[in-house]
GROMACS .gro file of C-alpha atoms in nm:
model
  449
    1UNK     CA    1  -3.260   0.930  -2.343
    2UNK     CA    2  -3.225   0.535  -2.409
    3UNK     CA    3  -3.528   0.352  -2.459
    4UNK     CA    4  -3.610   0.070  -2.247
    5UNK     CA    5  -3.496  -0.193  -2.498
    6UNK     CA    6  -3.157   0.001  -2.536
    7UNK     CA    7  -3.133   0.051  -2.163
    8UNK     CA    8  -3.093  -0.311  -2.097
    9UNK     CA    9  -2.831  -0.556  -1.941
   10UNK     CA   10  -2.761  -0.721  -2.265
   11UNK     CA   11  -2.744  -0.392  -2.469
   12UNK     CA   12  -2.495  -0.253  -2.176
   13UNK     CA   13  -2.297  -0.563  -2.207
   14UNK     CA   14  -2.263  -0.557  -2.592
   15UNK     CA   15  -2.143  -0.176  -2.592
   16UNK     CA   16  -1.892  -0.275  -2.305
   17UNK     CA   17  -1.738  -0.581  -2.508
   18UNK     CA   18  -1.729  -0.367  -2.807
   19UNK     CA   19  -1.547  -0.098  -2.637
   20UNK     CA   20  -1.296  -0.360  -2.485
   21UNK     CA   21  -1.246  -0.512  -2.838
   22UNK     CA   22  -1.243  -0.223  -3.054
   23UNK     CA   23  -1.138   0.073  -2.827
   24UNK     CA   24  -0.912  -0.124  -2.598
   25UNK     CA   25  -1.078  -0.020  -2.290
   26UNK     CA   26  -1.027  -0.222  -1.963
   27UNK     CA   27  -1.343  -0.432  -1.911
   28UNK     CA   28  -1.408  -0.321  -1.558
   29UNK     CA   29  -1.388   0.042  -1.674
   30UNK     CA   30  -1.593  -0.022  -1.980
   31UNK     CA   31  -1.868  -0.199  -1.783
   32UNK     CA   32  -1.902   0.053  -1.530
   33UNK     CA   33  -1.944   0.326  -1.789
   34UNK     CA   34  -2.203   0.132  -1.966
   35UNK     CA   35  -2.419   0.044  -1.658
   36UNK     CA   36  -2.518   0.387  -1.530
   37UNK     CA   37  -2.891   0.377  -1.457
   38UNK     CA   38  -2.930   0.006  -1.453
   39UNK     CA   39  -3.098  -0.186  -1.183
   40UNK     CA   40  -2.927  -0.394  -0.929
   41UNK     CA   41  -3.046  -0.726  -1.111
   42UNK     CA   42  -2.957  -0.555  -1.449
   43UNK     CA   43  -2.615  -0.465  -1.340
   44UNK     CA   44  -2.553  -0.826  -1.210
   45UNK     CA   45  -2.659  -0.962  -1.564
   46UNK     CA   46  -2.467  -0.712  -1.740
   47UNK     CA   47  -2.161  -0.799  -1.532
   48UNK     CA   48  -2.193  -1.159  -1.562
   49UNK     CA   49  -2.247  -1.164  -1.949
   50UNK     CA   50  -1.932  -0.923  -2.005
   51UNK     CA   51  -1.692  -1.130  -1.773
   52UNK     CA   52  -1.837  -1.459  -1.882
   53UNK     CA   53  -1.786  -1.389  -2.254
   54UNK     CA   54  -1.425  -1.270  -2.193
   55UNK     CA   55  -1.342  -1.568  -1.974
   56UNK     CA   56  -1.474  -1.783  -2.228
   57UNK     CA   57  -1.396  -1.598  -2.546
   58UNK     CA   58  -1.128  -1.829  -2.696
   59UNK     CA   59  -1.365  -2.144  -2.696
   60UNK     CA   60  -1.688  -1.921  -2.785
   61UNK     CA   61  -1.504  -1.828  -3.112
   62UNK     CA   62  -1.396  -2.161  -3.195
   63UNK     CA   63  -1.761  -2.272  -3.155
   64UNK     CA   64  -1.875  -1.968  -3.367
   65UNK     CA   65  -1.629  -2.037  -3.639
   66UNK     CA   66  -1.740  -2.402  -3.674
   67UNK     CA   67  -2.096  -2.329  -3.737
   68UNK     CA   68  -2.063  -1.997  -3.935
   69UNK     CA   69  -1.998  -1.939  -4.306
   70UNK     CA   70  -1.803  -1.605  -4.197
   71UNK     CA   71  -1.501  -1.641  -3.968
   72UNK     CA   72  -1.487  -1.410  -3.655
   73UNK     CA   73  -1.181  -1.247  -3.784
   74UNK     CA   74  -1.409  -1.098  -4.052
   75UNK     CA   75  -1.709  -1.003  -3.855
   76UNK     CA   76  -1.790  -0.660  -3.754
   77UNK     CA   77  -1.728  -0.560  -3.386
   78UNK     CA   78  -2.097  -0.540  -3.290
   79UNK     CA   79  -2.235  -0.851  -3.479
   80UNK     CA   80  -1.910  -1.063  -3.339
   81UNK     CA   81  -1.982  -0.979  -2.981
   82UNK     CA   82  -2.368  -1.001  -3.006
   83UNK     CA   83  -2.267  -1.351  -3.137
   84UNK     CA   84  -2.068  -1.419  -2.846
   85UNK     CA   85  -2.321  -1.311  -2.589
   86UNK     CA   86  -2.579  -1.530  -2.746
   87UNK     CA   87  -2.319  -1.851  -2.739
   88UNK     CA   88  -2.243  -1.766  -2.373
   89UNK     CA   89  -2.607  -1.767  -2.280
   90UNK     CA   90  -2.673  -2.084  -2.472
   91UNK     CA   91  -2.390  -2.299  -2.358
   92UNK     CA   92  -2.250  -2.136  -2.030
   93UNK     CA   93  -2.518  -1.979  -1.855
   94UNK     CA   94  -2.789  -2.176  -1.669
   95UNK     CA   95  -3.136  -2.037  -1.634
   96UNK     CA   96  -3.197  -1.879  -1.969
   97UNK     CA   97  -3.402  -2.081  -2.221
   98UNK     CA   98  -3.249  -2.138  -2.550
   99UNK     CA   99  -3.525  -1.967  -2.720
  100UNK     CA  100  -3.487  -1.645  -2.498
  101UNK     CA  101  -3.115  -1.656  -2.592
  102UNK     CA  102  -3.154  -1.649  -2.940
  103UNK     CA  103  -3.418  -1.402  -2.949
  104UNK     CA  104  -3.267  -1.162  -2.717
  105UNK     CA  105  -2.935  -1.181  -2.936
  106UNK     CA  106  -3.124  -1.121  -3.262
  107UNK     CA  107  -3.275  -0.809  -3.103
  108UNK     CA  108  -2.941  -0.667  -3.015
  109UNK     CA  109  -2.874  -0.652  -3.394
  110UNK     CA  110  -3.229  -0.527  -3.474
  111UNK     CA  111  -3.099  -0.205  -3.620
  112UNK     CA  112  -2.833  -0.378  -3.849
  113UNK     CA  113  -3.068  -0.494  -4.106
  114UNK     CA  114  -3.260  -0.825  -4.208
  115UNK     CA  115  -2.950  -0.986  -4.346
  116UNK     CA  116  -2.769  -0.950  -4.016
  117UNK     CA  117  -3.041  -1.089  -3.800
  118UNK     CA  118  -3.104  -1.365  -4.010
  119UNK     CA  119  -2.724  -1.452  -3.986
  120UNK     CA  120  -2.707  -1.407  -3.614
  121UNK     CA  121  -3.048  -1.646  -3.584
  122UNK     CA  122  -2.921  -1.917  -3.807
  123UNK     CA  123  -2.577  -1.924  -3.641
  124UNK     CA  124  -2.734  -1.942  -3.298
  125UNK     CA  125  -2.991  -2.200  -3.402
  126UNK     CA  126  -2.744  -2.426  -3.538
  127UNK     CA  127  -2.496  -2.396  -3.235
  128UNK     CA  128  -2.834  -2.488  -2.999
  129UNK     CA  129  -2.933  -2.781  -3.225
  130UNK     CA  130  -2.587  -2.928  -3.269
  131UNK     CA  131  -2.424  -2.855  -2.914
  132UNK     CA  132  -2.359  -3.206  -2.845
  133UNK     CA  133  -2.171  -3.259  -3.151
  134UNK     CA  134  -1.906  -2.973  -3.134
  135UNK     CA  135  -1.565  -3.095  -3.210
  136UNK     CA  136  -1.261  -2.981  -3.039
  137UNK     CA  137  -0.881  -3.051  -3.063
  138UNK     CA  138  -0.789  -3.402  -2.928
  139UNK     CA  139  -0.577  -3.388  -2.609
  140UNK     CA  140  -0.344  -3.658  -2.735
  141UNK     CA  141  -0.264  -3.548  -3.066
  142UNK     CA  142  -0.249  -3.167  -2.976
  143UNK     CA  143  -0.246  -3.101  -2.600
  144UNK     CA  144  -0.155  -2.708  -2.642
  145UNK     CA  145  -0.461  -2.668  -2.888
  146UNK     CA  146  -0.685  -2.878  -2.681
  147UNK     CA  147  -0.631  -2.680  -2.330
  148UNK     CA  148  -0.631  -2.369  -2.521
  149UNK     CA  149  -0.961  -2.415  -2.679
  150UNK     CA  150  -1.145  -2.624  -2.417
  151UNK     CA  151  -1.024  -2.419  -2.125
  152UNK     CA  152  -1.030  -2.106  -2.315
  153UNK     CA  153  -0.650  -1.964  -2.272
  154UNK     CA  154  -0.396  -1.828  -2.553
  155UNK     CA  155  -0.202  -2.101  -2.698
  156UNK     CA  156   0.111  -1.908  -2.593
  157UNK     CA  157   0.016  -1.913  -2.226
  158UNK     CA  158  -0.088  -2.272  -2.238
  159UNK     CA  159   0.249  -2.368  -2.409
  160UNK     CA  160   0.438  -2.191  -2.128
  161UNK     CA  161   0.265  -2.374  -1.857
  162UNK     CA  162   0.284  -2.709  -2.009
  163UNK     CA  163   0.662  -2.654  -2.057
  164UNK     CA  164   0.678  -2.561  -1.696
  165UNK     CA  165   0.432  -2.750  -1.511
  166UNK     CA  166   0.313  -3.042  -1.739
  167UNK     CA  167  -0.030  -3.085  -1.922
  168UNK     CA  168  -0.262  -3.179  -1.623
  169UNK     CA  169  -0.129  -2.888  -1.394
  170UNK     CA  170  -0.136  -2.668  -1.693
  171UNK     CA  171  -0.515  -2.758  -1.734
  172UNK     CA  172  -0.582  -2.698  -1.347
  173UNK     CA  173  -0.428  -2.354  -1.374
  174UNK     CA  174  -0.645  -2.270  -1.682
  175UNK     CA  175  -0.943  -2.400  -1.508
  176UNK     CA  176  -0.880  -2.180  -1.215
  177UNK     CA  177  -0.854  -1.892  -1.440
  178UNK     CA  178  -1.199  -1.950  -1.552
  179UNK     CA  179  -1.336  -1.968  -1.204
  180UNK     CA  180  -1.559  -1.682  -1.035
  181UNK     CA  181  -1.325  -1.505  -0.778
  182UNK     CA  182  -1.450  -1.482  -0.418
  183UNK     CA  183  -1.566  -1.164  -0.280
  184UNK     CA  184  -1.270  -1.133  -0.039
  185UNK     CA  185  -1.239  -0.807   0.214
  186UNK     CA  186  -0.954  -0.666   0.422
  187UNK     CA  187  -1.092  -0.574   0.755
  188UNK     CA  188  -0.996  -0.222   0.866
  189UNK     CA  189  -0.844  -0.311   1.194
  190UNK     CA  190  -0.851   0.036   1.282
  191UNK     CA  191  -1.206   0.065   1.339
  192UNK     CA  192  -1.318  -0.302   1.391
  193UNK     CA  193  -1.193  -0.644   1.446
  194UNK     CA  194  -1.239  -0.955   1.203
  195UNK     CA  195  -1.465  -1.114   1.443
  196UNK     CA  196  -1.689  -0.835   1.504
  197UNK     CA  197  -1.721  -0.762   1.145
  198UNK     CA  198  -1.784  -1.151   1.043
  199UNK     CA  199  -2.046  -1.136   1.338
  200UNK     CA  200  -2.225  -0.835   1.186
  201UNK     CA  201  -2.212  -0.935   0.833
  202UNK     CA  202  -2.354  -1.303   0.924
  203UNK     CA  203  -2.658  -1.098   1.124
  204UNK     CA  204  -2.723  -0.937   0.773
  205UNK     CA  205  -2.761  -1.277   0.599
  206UNK     CA  206  -2.423  -1.310   0.451
  207UNK     CA  207  -2.208  -1.634   0.443
  208UNK     CA  208  -1.859  -1.551   0.604
  209UNK     CA  209  -1.550  -1.744   0.653
  210UNK     CA  210  -1.204  -1.617   0.748
  211UNK     CA  211  -0.927  -1.615   0.489
  212UNK     CA  212  -0.665  -1.898   0.497
  213UNK     CA  213  -0.356  -1.684   0.517
  214UNK     CA  214  -0.420  -1.317   0.578
  215UNK     CA  215  -0.564  -1.229   0.944
  216UNK     CA  216  -0.737  -0.966   0.797
  217UNK     CA  217  -0.917  -1.151   0.551
  218UNK     CA  218  -1.295  -1.222   0.519
  219UNK     CA  219  -1.465  -1.432   0.231
  220UNK     CA  220  -1.806  -1.319   0.211
  221UNK     CA  221  -2.088  -1.505  -0.033
  222UNK     CA  222  -2.451  -1.495  -0.047
  223UNK     CA  223  -2.665  -1.225   0.147
  224UNK     CA  224  -2.939  -0.985   0.026
  225UNK     CA  225  -2.746  -0.762  -0.179
  226UNK     CA  226  -2.386  -0.715  -0.330
  227UNK     CA  227  -2.143  -0.586  -0.085
  228UNK     CA  228  -2.105  -0.205  -0.078
  229UNK     CA  229  -1.770  -0.137  -0.278
  230UNK     CA  230  -1.680   0.169  -0.067
  231UNK     CA  231  -1.715   0.111   0.333
  232UNK     CA  232  -1.519   0.233   0.626
  233UNK     CA  233  -1.505  -0.104   0.813
  234UNK     CA  234  -1.347  -0.294   0.493
  235UNK     CA  235  -1.170  -0.254   0.168
  236UNK     CA  236  -1.219  -0.499  -0.139
  237UNK     CA  237  -0.906  -0.683  -0.171
  238UNK     CA  238  -0.787  -1.044  -0.263
  239UNK     CA  239  -0.617  -1.232   0.023
  240UNK     CA  240  -0.280  -1.274  -0.232
  241UNK     CA  241  -0.254  -0.907  -0.260
  242UNK     CA  242  -0.308  -0.860   0.133
  243UNK     CA  243  -0.008  -1.076   0.159
  244UNK     CA  244   0.226  -0.807   0.034
  245UNK     CA  245   0.175  -0.571   0.317
  246UNK     CA  246   0.223  -0.849   0.530
  247UNK     CA  247   0.544  -0.921   0.386
  248UNK     CA  248   0.666  -0.565   0.415
  249UNK     CA  249   0.564  -0.562   0.782
  250UNK     CA  250   0.615  -0.183   0.818
  251UNK     CA  251   0.730  -0.083   1.160
  252UNK     CA  252   0.465   0.143   1.342
  253UNK     CA  253   0.584   0.507   1.347
  254UNK     CA  254   0.805   0.433   1.047
  255UNK     CA  255   0.869   0.611   0.718
  256UNK     CA  256   0.739   0.397   0.445
  257UNK     CA  257   0.764   0.464   0.053
  258UNK     CA  258   0.506   0.284  -0.197
  259UNK     CA  259   0.640   0.343  -0.519
  260UNK     CA  260   0.341   0.244  -0.732
  261UNK     CA  261   0.057   0.304  -0.514
  262UNK     CA  262  -0.271   0.319  -0.730
  263UNK     CA  263  -0.530   0.218  -0.661
  264UNK     CA  264  -0.458   0.202  -0.305
  265UNK     CA  265  -0.510  -0.127  -0.178
  266UNK     CA  266  -0.172  -0.188  -0.052
  267UNK     CA  267  -0.083   0.170   0.039
  268UNK     CA  268  -0.375   0.140   0.259
  269UNK     CA  269  -0.275  -0.178   0.419
  270UNK     CA  270   0.056  -0.048   0.507
  271UNK     CA  271  -0.080   0.253   0.685
  272UNK     CA  272  -0.320   0.017   0.881
  273UNK     CA  273  -0.055  -0.231   0.969
  274UNK     CA  274   0.135   0.077   1.126
  275UNK     CA  275  -0.158   0.161   1.333
  276UNK     CA  276  -0.223   0.501   1.177
  277UNK     CA  277   0.131   0.626   1.283
  278UNK     CA  278   0.445   0.716   1.118
  279UNK     CA  279   0.396   0.805   0.732
  280UNK     CA  280   0.331   0.631   0.396
  281UNK     CA  281   0.429   0.822   0.076
  282UNK     CA  282   0.225   0.696  -0.209
  283UNK     CA  283   0.369   0.750  -0.530
  284UNK     CA  284   0.216   0.710  -0.899
  285UNK     CA  285   0.238   0.856  -1.210
  286UNK     CA  286  -0.134   0.937  -1.261
  287UNK     CA  287  -0.277   1.210  -1.053
  288UNK     CA  288  -0.635   1.072  -1.138
  289UNK     CA  289  -0.548   0.752  -1.005
  290UNK     CA  290  -0.364   0.909  -0.674
  291UNK     CA  291  -0.706   1.040  -0.610
  292UNK     CA  292  -0.842   0.674  -0.583
  293UNK     CA  293  -0.574   0.658  -0.302
  294UNK     CA  294  -0.681   0.954  -0.128
  295UNK     CA  295  -1.029   0.842  -0.136
  296UNK     CA  296  -0.964   0.509  -0.003
  297UNK     CA  297  -0.753   0.650   0.285
  298UNK     CA  298  -1.053   0.906   0.348
  299UNK     CA  299  -1.288   0.615   0.364
  300UNK     CA  300  -1.068   0.402   0.586
  301UNK     CA  301  -0.987   0.697   0.824
  302UNK     CA  302  -0.631   0.675   0.758
  303UNK     CA  303  -0.453   1.001   0.807
  304UNK     CA  304  -0.077   0.876   0.751
  305UNK     CA  305  -0.081   0.879   0.375
  306UNK     CA  306   0.065   1.143   0.168
  307UNK     CA  307   0.064   1.108  -0.218
  308UNK     CA  308   0.321   1.221  -0.473
  309UNK     CA  309   0.257   1.234  -0.842
  310UNK     CA  310   0.577   1.121  -1.000
  311UNK     CA  311   0.758   0.850  -1.214
  312UNK     CA  312   0.901   0.590  -0.964
  313UNK     CA  313   1.151   0.493  -1.240
  314UNK     CA  314   1.291   0.836  -1.244
  315UNK     CA  315   1.364   1.105  -1.005
  316UNK     CA  316   1.106   1.182  -0.730
  317UNK     CA  317   1.072   1.500  -0.546
  318UNK     CA  318   0.943   1.381  -0.206
  319UNK     CA  319   0.789   1.598   0.074
  320UNK     CA  320   1.033   1.744   0.314
  321UNK     CA  321   1.330   1.637   0.105
  322UNK     CA  322   1.309   1.270   0.245
  323UNK     CA  323   1.568   1.066   0.092
  324UNK     CA  324   1.577   0.731   0.285
  325UNK     CA  325   1.305   0.502   0.403
  326UNK     CA  326   1.241   0.231   0.648
  327UNK     CA  327   1.067  -0.002   0.400
  328UNK     CA  328   0.999   0.072   0.026
  329UNK     CA  329   0.742  -0.135  -0.160
  330UNK     CA  330   0.780  -0.173  -0.549
  331UNK     CA  331   0.434  -0.326  -0.625
  332UNK     CA  332   0.543  -0.322  -1.004
  333UNK     CA  333   0.329  -0.302  -1.320
  334UNK     CA  334   0.310  -0.650  -1.468
  335UNK     CA  335   0.144  -0.870  -1.719
  336UNK     CA  336  -0.108  -0.947  -1.480
  337UNK     CA  337  -0.120  -1.311  -1.566
  338UNK     CA  338  -0.192  -1.417  -1.188
  339UNK     CA  339  -0.519  -1.244  -1.192
  340UNK     CA  340  -0.698  -1.369  -1.495
  341UNK     CA  341  -0.982  -1.502  -1.296
  342UNK     CA  342  -1.057  -1.159  -1.185
  343UNK     CA  343  -0.970  -0.972  -1.506
  344UNK     CA  344  -1.023  -1.196  -1.805
  345UNK     CA  345  -0.978  -0.937  -2.077
  346UNK     CA  346  -0.602  -0.952  -1.987
  347UNK     CA  347  -0.549  -1.300  -2.158
  348UNK     CA  348  -0.709  -1.154  -2.462
  349UNK     CA  349  -0.472  -0.831  -2.481
  350UNK     CA  350  -0.147  -0.980  -2.357
  351UNK     CA  351   0.140  -1.098  -2.593
  352UNK     CA  352   0.444  -1.326  -2.505
  353UNK     CA  353   0.665  -1.034  -2.593
  354UNK     CA  354   0.514  -0.822  -2.326
  355UNK     CA  355   0.702  -1.022  -2.045
  356UNK     CA  356   1.025  -0.882  -2.157
  357UNK     CA  357   0.918  -0.547  -2.173
  358UNK     CA  358   0.762  -0.544  -1.847
  359UNK     CA  359   1.071  -0.721  -1.693
  360UNK     CA  360   1.280  -0.426  -1.811
  361UNK     CA  361   1.045  -0.184  -1.666
  362UNK     CA  362   1.031  -0.382  -1.331
  363UNK     CA  363   1.418  -0.389  -1.317
  364UNK     CA  364   1.434  -0.010  -1.370
  365UNK     CA  365   1.175   0.049  -1.074
  366UNK     CA  366   1.338  -0.167  -0.842
  367UNK     CA  367   1.669  -0.046  -0.913
  368UNK     CA  368   1.585   0.335  -0.878
  369UNK     CA  369   1.353   0.264  -0.567
  370UNK     CA  370   1.628   0.073  -0.387
  371UNK     CA  371   1.832   0.405  -0.352
  372UNK     CA  372   1.545   0.507  -0.122
  373UNK     CA  373   1.615   0.240   0.123
  374UNK     CA  374   1.790   0.323   0.431
  375UNK     CA  375   2.090   0.104   0.538
  376UNK     CA  376   1.912  -0.176   0.739
  377UNK     CA  377   1.599  -0.105   0.592
  378UNK     CA  378   1.347  -0.334   0.395
  379UNK     CA  379   1.287  -0.346   0.012
  380UNK     CA  380   0.979  -0.529  -0.107
  381UNK     CA  381   0.942  -0.644  -0.460
  382UNK     CA  382   0.590  -0.767  -0.572
  383UNK     CA  383   0.379  -0.842  -0.894
  384UNK     CA  384   0.053  -1.022  -0.971
  385UNK     CA  385   0.219  -1.269  -1.193
  386UNK     CA  386   0.421  -1.615  -1.132
  387UNK     CA  387   0.608  -1.590  -1.474
  388UNK     CA  388   0.985  -1.621  -1.431
  389UNK     CA  389   1.081  -1.327  -1.623
  390UNK     CA  390   0.880  -1.087  -1.397
  391UNK     CA  391   0.949  -1.263  -1.069
  392UNK     CA  392   1.275  -1.472  -0.988
  393UNK     CA  393   1.471  -1.332  -1.286
  394UNK     CA  394   1.402  -0.972  -1.184
  395UNK     CA  395   1.514  -1.033  -0.823
  396UNK     CA  396   1.832  -1.221  -0.951
  397UNK     CA  397   1.929  -0.969  -1.192
  398UNK     CA  398   1.863  -0.693  -0.913
  399UNK     CA  399   2.090  -0.857  -0.675
  400UNK     CA  400   2.349  -0.925  -0.917
  401UNK     CA  401   2.419  -0.564  -0.948
  402UNK     CA  402   2.330  -0.448  -0.585
  403UNK     CA  403   2.527  -0.681  -0.350
  404UNK     CA  404   2.425  -0.469  -0.058
  405UNK     CA  405   2.098  -0.621  -0.055
  406UNK     CA  406   2.006  -0.972   0.070
  407UNK     CA  407   1.701  -1.207   0.046
  408UNK     CA  408   1.489  -1.241   0.394
  409UNK     CA  409   1.289  -1.549   0.417
  410UNK     CA  410   0.928  -1.450   0.379
  411UNK     CA  411   0.837  -1.741   0.607
  412UNK     CA  412   1.015  -1.538   0.902
  413UNK     CA  413   0.771  -1.236   0.851
  414UNK     CA  414   0.434  -1.381   0.721
  415UNK     CA  415   0.185  -1.566   0.952
  416UNK     CA  416   0.243  -1.903   1.032
  417UNK     CA  417  -0.045  -2.012   0.809
  418UNK     CA  418   0.150  -1.896   0.490
  419UNK     CA  419   0.423  -2.160   0.523
  420UNK     CA  420   0.271  -2.324   0.218
  421UNK     CA  421   0.294  -2.024   0.006
  422UNK     CA  422   0.673  -1.959   0.091
  423UNK     CA  423   0.945  -2.135  -0.155
  424UNK     CA  424   1.272  -2.277  -0.085
  425UNK     CA  425   1.433  -1.933  -0.169
  426UNK     CA  426   1.201  -1.737   0.097
  427UNK     CA  427   0.994  -1.590  -0.181
  428UNK     CA  428   0.621  -1.565  -0.126
  429UNK     CA  429   0.448  -1.739  -0.432
  430UNK     CA  430   0.067  -1.797  -0.471
  431UNK     CA  431  -0.122  -1.967  -0.744
  432UNK     CA  432  -0.498  -1.975  -0.782
  433UNK     CA  433  -0.500  -2.348  -0.864
  434UNK     CA  434  -0.307  -2.445  -0.544
  435UNK     CA  435  -0.421  -2.167  -0.290
  436UNK     CA  436  -0.751  -2.067  -0.410
  437UNK     CA  437  -0.615  -1.689  -0.422
  438UNK     CA  438  -0.473  -1.475  -0.698
  439UNK     CA  439  -0.140  -1.552  -0.825
  440UNK     CA  440   0.123  -1.324  -0.657
  441UNK     CA  441   0.503  -1.321  -0.627
  442UNK     CA  442   0.692  -1.148  -0.334
  443UNK     CA  443   1.064  -1.082  -0.232
  444UNK     CA  444   1.166  -0.923   0.085
  445UNK     CA  445   1.505  -0.779   0.057
  446UNK     CA  446   1.722  -0.623   0.345
  447UNK     CA  447   1.996  -0.372   0.268
  448UNK     CA  448   2.305  -0.432   0.493
  449UNK     CA  449   2.392  -0.176   0.753
   0.00000   0.00000   0.00000
């Protein structure tokens, strides 16, 4: 049994951060594992602390190195992440007095001996006293270094974005990656309407607005408590992610294959757009992740989803010997650089060379699953990234080897409000700095009759 001190938001946050850094855990899973038994208020604080530290970790480490006699690279994981939590509370989180931020952080390392406690206390007090004198790289002399540190993104990402978009746009893109993402839900139109659910949530005390692009999207803020993550009337899903199923536009009564289905957001959206008719075959390599798909389908009362555990890059044995589909979705694994505001740990674990590895896998997936598209059918390729290696390059390489497929203009399928997120080539492309939603890419391809 944990003591009250151990069973606190800050203790949970520290343990989660250590699991992310030392154990390679994903932030959401590490945090959920450490928050069992916490009150709603403590869960909210632990979540804010973990995601705040991960968003700002590069800048926080720069600050620690400026005031610590021991470099961050040499500090033990627990001590380093305790310091990060302290700096985040001192400099980035309003409402916590400096004295409390320092003392609570020292308490986190209370069992590490007097020297460690003294070290943490001294570093945080120096940072607090000289917070207005912290020196950063100069924008004019070192734009990559300045943007990387001040806006807390790895140098390789900043360099790529400056080369492609220019320094000012790269800065805005990094700023967008630091923002708290809105709570966006997809209304389950099988059981209610967007208007009816909006009225209901408003009556409960939430502020509700309609999404800009998806006709099923509601953006919810405020309210008496956090929205229930599992609910029959809606599914938590960013608006950019919702556009992928809308781009597929699956036919009611049709046969649809989702080749990389877990955790089920796009799978259930496809089934919903088909009015619960036809069949969506959801494929994923992980049986445990497929359980999340099945659970989402049960919760949303969708009975037209069949799950298959298989590798979509290889041979797939499908139910009933099905060979061809009206629509195939390839929501391929990617670097995730379009969703950094939602999963900030991604930028800390990715390397530039990951782009080539992911692109090779993506090409294998789309090439293999394309064989399942019937003549006249539709193939949709999507990733939560806007990096060329994972987006247009993959589609172009695929089309070079598969002349029976042609690009269809996404503007002809998506709602009229989506005109601004479709480029000249007919591809779907969203960015958080430009559109206020996650960064996604989508291509709709038609197989000739």
